[in-house]
Tab-separated table of C-alpha atoms in Angstrom:
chain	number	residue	atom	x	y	z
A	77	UNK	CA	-15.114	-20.080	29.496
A	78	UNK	CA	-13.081	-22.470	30.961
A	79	UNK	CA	-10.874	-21.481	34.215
A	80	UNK	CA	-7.600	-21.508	32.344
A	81	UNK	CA	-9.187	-18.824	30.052
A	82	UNK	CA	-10.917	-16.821	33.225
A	83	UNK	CA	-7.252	-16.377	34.569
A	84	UNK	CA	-5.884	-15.097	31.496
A	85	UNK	CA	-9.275	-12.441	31.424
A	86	UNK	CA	-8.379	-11.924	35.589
A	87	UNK	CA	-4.767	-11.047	34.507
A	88	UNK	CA	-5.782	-8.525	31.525
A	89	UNK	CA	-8.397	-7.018	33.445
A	90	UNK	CA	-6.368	-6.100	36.478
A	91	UNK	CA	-3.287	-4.768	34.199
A	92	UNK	CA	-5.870	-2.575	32.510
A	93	UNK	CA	-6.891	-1.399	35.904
A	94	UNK	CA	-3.911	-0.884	37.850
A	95	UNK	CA	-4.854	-3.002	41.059
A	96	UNK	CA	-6.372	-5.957	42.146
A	97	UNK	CA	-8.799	-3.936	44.022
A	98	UNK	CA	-9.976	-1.621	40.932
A	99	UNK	CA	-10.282	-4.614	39.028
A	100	UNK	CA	-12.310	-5.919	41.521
A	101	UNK	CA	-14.557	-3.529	41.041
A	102	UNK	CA	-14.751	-2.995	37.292
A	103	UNK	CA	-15.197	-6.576	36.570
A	104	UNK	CA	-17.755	-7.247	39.456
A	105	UNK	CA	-15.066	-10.131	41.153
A	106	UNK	CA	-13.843	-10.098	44.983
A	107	UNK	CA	-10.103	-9.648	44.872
A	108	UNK	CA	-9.206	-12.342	46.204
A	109	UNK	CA	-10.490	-14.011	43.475
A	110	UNK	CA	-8.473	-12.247	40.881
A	111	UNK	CA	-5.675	-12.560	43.306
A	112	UNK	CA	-5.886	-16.683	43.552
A	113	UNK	CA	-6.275	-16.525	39.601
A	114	UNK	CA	-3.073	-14.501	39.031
A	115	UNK	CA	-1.399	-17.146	41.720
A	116	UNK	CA	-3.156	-20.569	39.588
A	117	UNK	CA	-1.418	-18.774	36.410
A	118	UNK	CA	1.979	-17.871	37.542
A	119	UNK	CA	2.481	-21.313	38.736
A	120	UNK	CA	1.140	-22.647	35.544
A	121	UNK	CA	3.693	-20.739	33.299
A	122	UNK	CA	6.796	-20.696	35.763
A	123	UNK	CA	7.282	-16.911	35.456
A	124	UNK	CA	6.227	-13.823	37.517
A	125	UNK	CA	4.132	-11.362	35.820
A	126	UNK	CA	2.916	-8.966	38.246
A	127	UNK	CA	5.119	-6.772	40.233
A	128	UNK	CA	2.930	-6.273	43.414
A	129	UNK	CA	3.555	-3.201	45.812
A	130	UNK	CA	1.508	-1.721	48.301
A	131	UNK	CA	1.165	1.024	45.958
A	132	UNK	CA	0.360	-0.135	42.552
A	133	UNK	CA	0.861	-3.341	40.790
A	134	UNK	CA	2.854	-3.489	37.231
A	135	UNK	CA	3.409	-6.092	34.644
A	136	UNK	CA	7.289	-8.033	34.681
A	137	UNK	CA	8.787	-7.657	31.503
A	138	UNK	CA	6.853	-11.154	30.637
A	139	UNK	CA	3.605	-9.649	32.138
A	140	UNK	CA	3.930	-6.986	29.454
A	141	UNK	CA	4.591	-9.299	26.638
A	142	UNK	CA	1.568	-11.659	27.486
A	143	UNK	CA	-0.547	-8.544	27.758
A	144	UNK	CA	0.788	-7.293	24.135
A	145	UNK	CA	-0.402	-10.508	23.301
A	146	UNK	CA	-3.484	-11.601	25.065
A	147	UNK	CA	-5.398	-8.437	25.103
A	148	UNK	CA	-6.494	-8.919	21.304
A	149	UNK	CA	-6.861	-11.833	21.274
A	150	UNK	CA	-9.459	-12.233	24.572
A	151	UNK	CA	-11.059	-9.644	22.684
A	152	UNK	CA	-11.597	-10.946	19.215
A	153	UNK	CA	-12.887	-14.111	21.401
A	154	UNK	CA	-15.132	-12.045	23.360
A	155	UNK	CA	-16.470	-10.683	20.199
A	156	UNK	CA	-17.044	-13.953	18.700
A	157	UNK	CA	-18.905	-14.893	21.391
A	158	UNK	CA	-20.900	-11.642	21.462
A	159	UNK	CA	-21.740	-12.063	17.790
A	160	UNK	CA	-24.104	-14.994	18.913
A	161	UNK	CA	-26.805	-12.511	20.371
A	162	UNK	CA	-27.836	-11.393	16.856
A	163	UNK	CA	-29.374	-14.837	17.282
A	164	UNK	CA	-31.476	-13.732	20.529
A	165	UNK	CA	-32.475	-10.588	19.803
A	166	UNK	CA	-33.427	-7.903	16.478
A	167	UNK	CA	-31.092	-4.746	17.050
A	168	UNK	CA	-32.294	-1.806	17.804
A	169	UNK	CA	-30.984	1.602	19.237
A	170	UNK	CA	-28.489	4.224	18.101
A	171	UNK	CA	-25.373	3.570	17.005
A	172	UNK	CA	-23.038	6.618	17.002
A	173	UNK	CA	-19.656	6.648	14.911
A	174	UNK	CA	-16.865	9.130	14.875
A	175	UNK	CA	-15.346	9.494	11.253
A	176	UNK	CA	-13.007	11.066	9.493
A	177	UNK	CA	-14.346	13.669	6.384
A	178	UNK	CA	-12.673	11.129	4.004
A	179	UNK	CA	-14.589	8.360	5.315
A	180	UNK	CA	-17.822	10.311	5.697
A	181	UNK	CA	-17.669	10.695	1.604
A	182	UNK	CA	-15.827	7.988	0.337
A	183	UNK	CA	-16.529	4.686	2.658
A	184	UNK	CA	-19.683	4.910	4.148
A	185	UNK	CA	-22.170	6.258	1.253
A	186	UNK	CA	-21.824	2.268	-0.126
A	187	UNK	CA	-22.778	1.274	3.376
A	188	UNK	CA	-25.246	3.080	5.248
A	189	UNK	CA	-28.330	2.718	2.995
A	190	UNK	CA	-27.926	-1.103	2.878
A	191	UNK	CA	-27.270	-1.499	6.365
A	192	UNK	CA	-29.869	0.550	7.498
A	193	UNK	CA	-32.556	-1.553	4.822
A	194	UNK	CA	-31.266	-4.175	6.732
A	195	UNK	CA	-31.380	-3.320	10.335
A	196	UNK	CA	-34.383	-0.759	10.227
A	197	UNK	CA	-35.074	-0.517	13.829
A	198	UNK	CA	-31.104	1.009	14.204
A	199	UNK	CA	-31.163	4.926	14.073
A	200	UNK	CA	-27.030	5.915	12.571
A	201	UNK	CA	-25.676	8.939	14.229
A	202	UNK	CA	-22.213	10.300	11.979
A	203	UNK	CA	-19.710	12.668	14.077
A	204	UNK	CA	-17.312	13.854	11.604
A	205	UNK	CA	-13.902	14.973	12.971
A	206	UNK	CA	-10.102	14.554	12.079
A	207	UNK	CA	-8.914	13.868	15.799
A	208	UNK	CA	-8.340	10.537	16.458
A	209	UNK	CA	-10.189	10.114	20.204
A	210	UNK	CA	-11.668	8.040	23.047
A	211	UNK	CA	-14.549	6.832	21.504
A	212	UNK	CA	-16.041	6.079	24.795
A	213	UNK	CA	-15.025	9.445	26.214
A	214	UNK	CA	-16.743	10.956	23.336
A	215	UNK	CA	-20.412	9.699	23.585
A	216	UNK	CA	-19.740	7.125	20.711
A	217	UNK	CA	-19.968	3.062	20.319
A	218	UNK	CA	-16.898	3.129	17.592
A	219	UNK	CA	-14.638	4.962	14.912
A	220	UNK	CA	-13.009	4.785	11.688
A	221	UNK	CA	-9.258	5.415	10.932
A	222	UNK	CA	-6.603	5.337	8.727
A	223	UNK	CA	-4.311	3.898	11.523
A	224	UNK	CA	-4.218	0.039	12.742
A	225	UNK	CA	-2.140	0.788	15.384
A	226	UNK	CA	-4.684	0.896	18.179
A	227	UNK	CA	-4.564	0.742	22.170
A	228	UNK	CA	-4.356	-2.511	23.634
A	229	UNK	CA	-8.261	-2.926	24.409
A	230	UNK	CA	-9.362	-1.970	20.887
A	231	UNK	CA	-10.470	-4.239	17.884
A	232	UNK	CA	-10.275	-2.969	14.476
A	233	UNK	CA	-11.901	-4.285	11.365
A	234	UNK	CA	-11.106	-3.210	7.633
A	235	UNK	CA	-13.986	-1.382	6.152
A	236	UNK	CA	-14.231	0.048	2.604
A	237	UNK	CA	-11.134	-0.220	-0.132
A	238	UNK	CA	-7.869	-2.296	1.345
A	239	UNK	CA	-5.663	0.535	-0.334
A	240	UNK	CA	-5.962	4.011	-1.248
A	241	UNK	CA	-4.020	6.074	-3.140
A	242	UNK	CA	-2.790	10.037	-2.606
A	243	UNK	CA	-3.288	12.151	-6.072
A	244	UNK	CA	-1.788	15.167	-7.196
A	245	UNK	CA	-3.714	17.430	-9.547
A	246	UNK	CA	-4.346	20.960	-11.237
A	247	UNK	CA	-6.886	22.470	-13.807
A	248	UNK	CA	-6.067	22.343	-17.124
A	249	UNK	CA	-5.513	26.130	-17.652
A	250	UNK	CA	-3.582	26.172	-14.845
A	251	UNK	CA	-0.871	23.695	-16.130
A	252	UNK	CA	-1.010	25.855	-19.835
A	253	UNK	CA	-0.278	28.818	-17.763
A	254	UNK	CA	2.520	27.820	-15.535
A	255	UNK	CA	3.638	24.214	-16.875
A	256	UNK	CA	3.212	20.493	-15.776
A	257	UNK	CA	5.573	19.365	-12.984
A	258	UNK	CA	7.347	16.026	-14.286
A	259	UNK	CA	8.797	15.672	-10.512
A	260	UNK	CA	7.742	16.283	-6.972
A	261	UNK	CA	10.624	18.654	-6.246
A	262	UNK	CA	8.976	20.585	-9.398
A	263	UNK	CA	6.156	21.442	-7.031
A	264	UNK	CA	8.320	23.883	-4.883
A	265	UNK	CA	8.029	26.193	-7.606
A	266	UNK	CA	4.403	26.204	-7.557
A	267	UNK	CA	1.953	27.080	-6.533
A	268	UNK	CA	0.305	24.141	-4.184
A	269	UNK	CA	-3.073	24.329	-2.288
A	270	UNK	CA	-2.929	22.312	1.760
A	271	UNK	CA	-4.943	21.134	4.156
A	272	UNK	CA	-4.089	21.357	8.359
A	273	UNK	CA	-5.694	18.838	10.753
A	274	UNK	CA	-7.797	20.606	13.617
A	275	UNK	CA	-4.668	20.214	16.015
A	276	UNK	CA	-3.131	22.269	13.715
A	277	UNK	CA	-0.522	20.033	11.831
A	278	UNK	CA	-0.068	20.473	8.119
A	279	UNK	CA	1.303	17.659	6.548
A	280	UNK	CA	3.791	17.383	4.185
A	281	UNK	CA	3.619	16.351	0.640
A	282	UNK	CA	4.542	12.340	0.631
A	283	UNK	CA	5.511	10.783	-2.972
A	284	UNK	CA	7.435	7.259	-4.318
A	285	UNK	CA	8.602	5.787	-6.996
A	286	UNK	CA	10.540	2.413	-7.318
A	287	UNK	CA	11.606	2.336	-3.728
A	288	UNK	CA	12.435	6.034	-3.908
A	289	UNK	CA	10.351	8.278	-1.228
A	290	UNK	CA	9.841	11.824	-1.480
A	291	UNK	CA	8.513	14.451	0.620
A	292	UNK	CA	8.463	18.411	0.121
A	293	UNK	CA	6.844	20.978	2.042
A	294	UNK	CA	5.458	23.000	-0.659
A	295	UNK	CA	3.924	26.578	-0.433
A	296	UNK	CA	0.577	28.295	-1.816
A	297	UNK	CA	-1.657	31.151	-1.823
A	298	UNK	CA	-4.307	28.374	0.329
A	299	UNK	CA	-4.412	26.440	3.361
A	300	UNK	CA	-7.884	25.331	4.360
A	301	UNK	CA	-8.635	22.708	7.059
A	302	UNK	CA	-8.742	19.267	6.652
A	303	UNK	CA	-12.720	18.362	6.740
A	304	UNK	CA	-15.002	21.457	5.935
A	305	UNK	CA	-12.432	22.623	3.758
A	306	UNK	CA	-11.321	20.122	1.786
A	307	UNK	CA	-14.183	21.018	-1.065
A	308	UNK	CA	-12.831	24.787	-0.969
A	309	UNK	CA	-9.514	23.825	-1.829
A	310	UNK	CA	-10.757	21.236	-4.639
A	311	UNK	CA	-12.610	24.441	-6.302
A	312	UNK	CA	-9.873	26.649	-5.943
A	313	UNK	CA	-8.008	23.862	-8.126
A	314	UNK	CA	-10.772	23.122	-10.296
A	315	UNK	CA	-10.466	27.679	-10.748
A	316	UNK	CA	-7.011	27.174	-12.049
A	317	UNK	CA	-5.498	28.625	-8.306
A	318	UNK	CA	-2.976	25.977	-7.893
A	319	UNK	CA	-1.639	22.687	-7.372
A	320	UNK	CA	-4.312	19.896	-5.232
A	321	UNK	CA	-2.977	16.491	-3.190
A	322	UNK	CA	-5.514	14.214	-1.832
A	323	UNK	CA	-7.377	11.189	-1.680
A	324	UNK	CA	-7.896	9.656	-5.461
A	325	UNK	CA	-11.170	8.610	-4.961
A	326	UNK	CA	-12.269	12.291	-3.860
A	327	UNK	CA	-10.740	14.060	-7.705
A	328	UNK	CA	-11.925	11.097	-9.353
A	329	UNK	CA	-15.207	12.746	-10.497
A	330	UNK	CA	-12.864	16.021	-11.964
A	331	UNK	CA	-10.791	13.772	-13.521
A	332	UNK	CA	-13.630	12.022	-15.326
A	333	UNK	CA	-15.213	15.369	-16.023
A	334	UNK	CA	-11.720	17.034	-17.341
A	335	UNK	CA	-12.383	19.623	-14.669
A	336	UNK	CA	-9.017	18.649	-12.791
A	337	UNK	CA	-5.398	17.206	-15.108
A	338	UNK	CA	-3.725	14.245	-12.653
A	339	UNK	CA	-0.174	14.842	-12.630
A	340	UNK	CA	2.776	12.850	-11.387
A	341	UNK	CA	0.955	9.619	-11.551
A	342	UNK	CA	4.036	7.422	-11.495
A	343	UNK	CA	4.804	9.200	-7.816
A	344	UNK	CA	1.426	8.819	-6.362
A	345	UNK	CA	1.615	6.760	-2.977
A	346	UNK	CA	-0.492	4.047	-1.937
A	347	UNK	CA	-1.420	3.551	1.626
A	348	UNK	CA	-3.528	0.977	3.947
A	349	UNK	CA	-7.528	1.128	3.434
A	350	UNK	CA	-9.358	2.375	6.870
A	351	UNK	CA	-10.421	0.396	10.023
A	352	UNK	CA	-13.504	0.293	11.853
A	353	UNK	CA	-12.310	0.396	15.701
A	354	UNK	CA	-14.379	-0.050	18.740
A	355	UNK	CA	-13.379	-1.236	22.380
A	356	UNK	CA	-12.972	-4.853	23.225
A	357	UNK	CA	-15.111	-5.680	26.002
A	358	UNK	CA	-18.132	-7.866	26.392
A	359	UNK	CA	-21.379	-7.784	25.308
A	360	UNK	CA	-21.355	-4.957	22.476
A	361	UNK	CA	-24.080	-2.681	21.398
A	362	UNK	CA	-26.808	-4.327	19.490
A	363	UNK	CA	-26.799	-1.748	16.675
A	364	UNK	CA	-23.035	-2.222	17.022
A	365	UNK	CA	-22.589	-6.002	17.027
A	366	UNK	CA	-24.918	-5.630	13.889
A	367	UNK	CA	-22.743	-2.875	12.073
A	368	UNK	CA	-19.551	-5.378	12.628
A	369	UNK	CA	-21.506	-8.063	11.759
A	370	UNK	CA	-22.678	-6.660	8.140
A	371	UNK	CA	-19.310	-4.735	7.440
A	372	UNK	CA	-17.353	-8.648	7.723
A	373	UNK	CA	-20.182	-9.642	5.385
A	374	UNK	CA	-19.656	-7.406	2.587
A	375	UNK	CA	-15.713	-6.904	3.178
């Protein structure tokens, strides 16, 4: 790494820490070091990027854009680099990953059995929760999410389908009983089966259509929780109990076995395929450096 790049890791990694003397410490330097790098790079650019107090030191308004900036970038480089070691050494170990439910059924069952053929000295430990967390704080190497929009210090990397789709459906008997809706405001007058996330937030019903967006908060006999009780709800459609919204892939099999009807096709709405995230520091995981590795393979 050459020094102009060790200043631009000296100025990320004391932002991230708060101090020059907690950087210090995380990233094994003297602070006097990280203090001469921050001085080598301010004079290089011309601009200020560190307000320094005795108290606490803060990015400028430029510090903040360069961090916005650098942060994932140093760490896609530090990842490249680490990607090397696959080269030194066979992976081995656990590797534990927090997923959503819909990524527990519908993106990793194409995965795990090849990647663990592959890598069979890597034991794969699944947490499945809704709650997107601190993967460190939570005794795991990485996650998956539906959500790019990450903190600073974290890489993500598509995994599984680039887009997804939301279906709406209902049993056959149940749209002879009480009539197909044609559009989504036609769902307030039936009756619709939801899902709540753990921190209990139920989300609305999201449709479009040629630019047009719509979204109803609909009503039902059944609210289950999103994860362990997504299959209750699908049965309860599937019983002729109501109206179902959720991931296409998940109904496909009642749709191919005429269990479930889809309805308002034209209206379903597509969204962004899920990420793989994990935080950008040095030297990853073997078992995760591997599970990156093979998931850019097969994208």
């Amino acid at each position: 790494m050459t020094t102009e790049l060790q200043d631009l890791q000296a100025f990320v990694t004391i932002c991230r820490a708060g101090g020059f003397r907690e950087g210090a410490r995380q990233s094994r330097q003297s602070a006097s070091s990280l203090s001469e790098a921050i001085r080598r790079l301010e004079d290089r650019l011309g601009l200020r990027l560190l307000h320094r107090t005795t108290r606490s030191v803060t990015p400028t308004e430029a510090g903040g854009r360069l961090l916005e900036r650098l942060a994932p970038a140093l760490g896609e480089v530090e990842a490249a680099l680490d990607g090397l070691s696959g080269f030194r050494d066979r992976p081995a170990g656990t590797l534990k990953l927090n997923v959503p439910a819909s990524a527990a059924r519908l993106i990793l069952p194409q995965i795990i059995t090849p990647f663990l053929k592959t890598y069979p000295d890597i034991k794969l430990e699944i947490i499945v929760e809704e709650s997107f967390v601190d993967v460190l704080a939570a005794g795991c190497d990485a996650g998956i999410r539906y959500d790019e929009r990450l903190e600073q210090d974290m890489i993500a990397v598509p995994i599984g389908p680039r887009a997804q789709r939301v279906a709406t459906a209902a049993s056959p008997a149940y749209l002879v009983e009480r009539g197909r809706p044609e559009r989504p405001s036609d769902l307030l007058g039936h009756a619709c089966l939801r899902g709540r996330f753990p921190s209990g937030h139920t989300p609305l019903w999201e449709f479009e259509k040629d630019d047009e967006i719509v979204t109803i908060d609909p009503k039902g006999p059944l609210l289950v929780q999103i994860s362990g009780g997504v299959d209750l709800a699908i049965d309860a459609a599937v019983r002729g109990l109501g109206v179902i919204h959720f991931f296409e892939d998940w109904l496909k099999p009642y749709f191919d076995n005429k269990t479930l009807t889809p309805v308002l096709e034209p209206w379903w709405q597509s969204f962004s395929g899920p990420y793989l995230y994990y935080p950008g520091r040095r030297r990853l995981p073997p078992p995760l450096r591997a599970f990156v590795d093979f998931i850019r393979a097969v994208a």
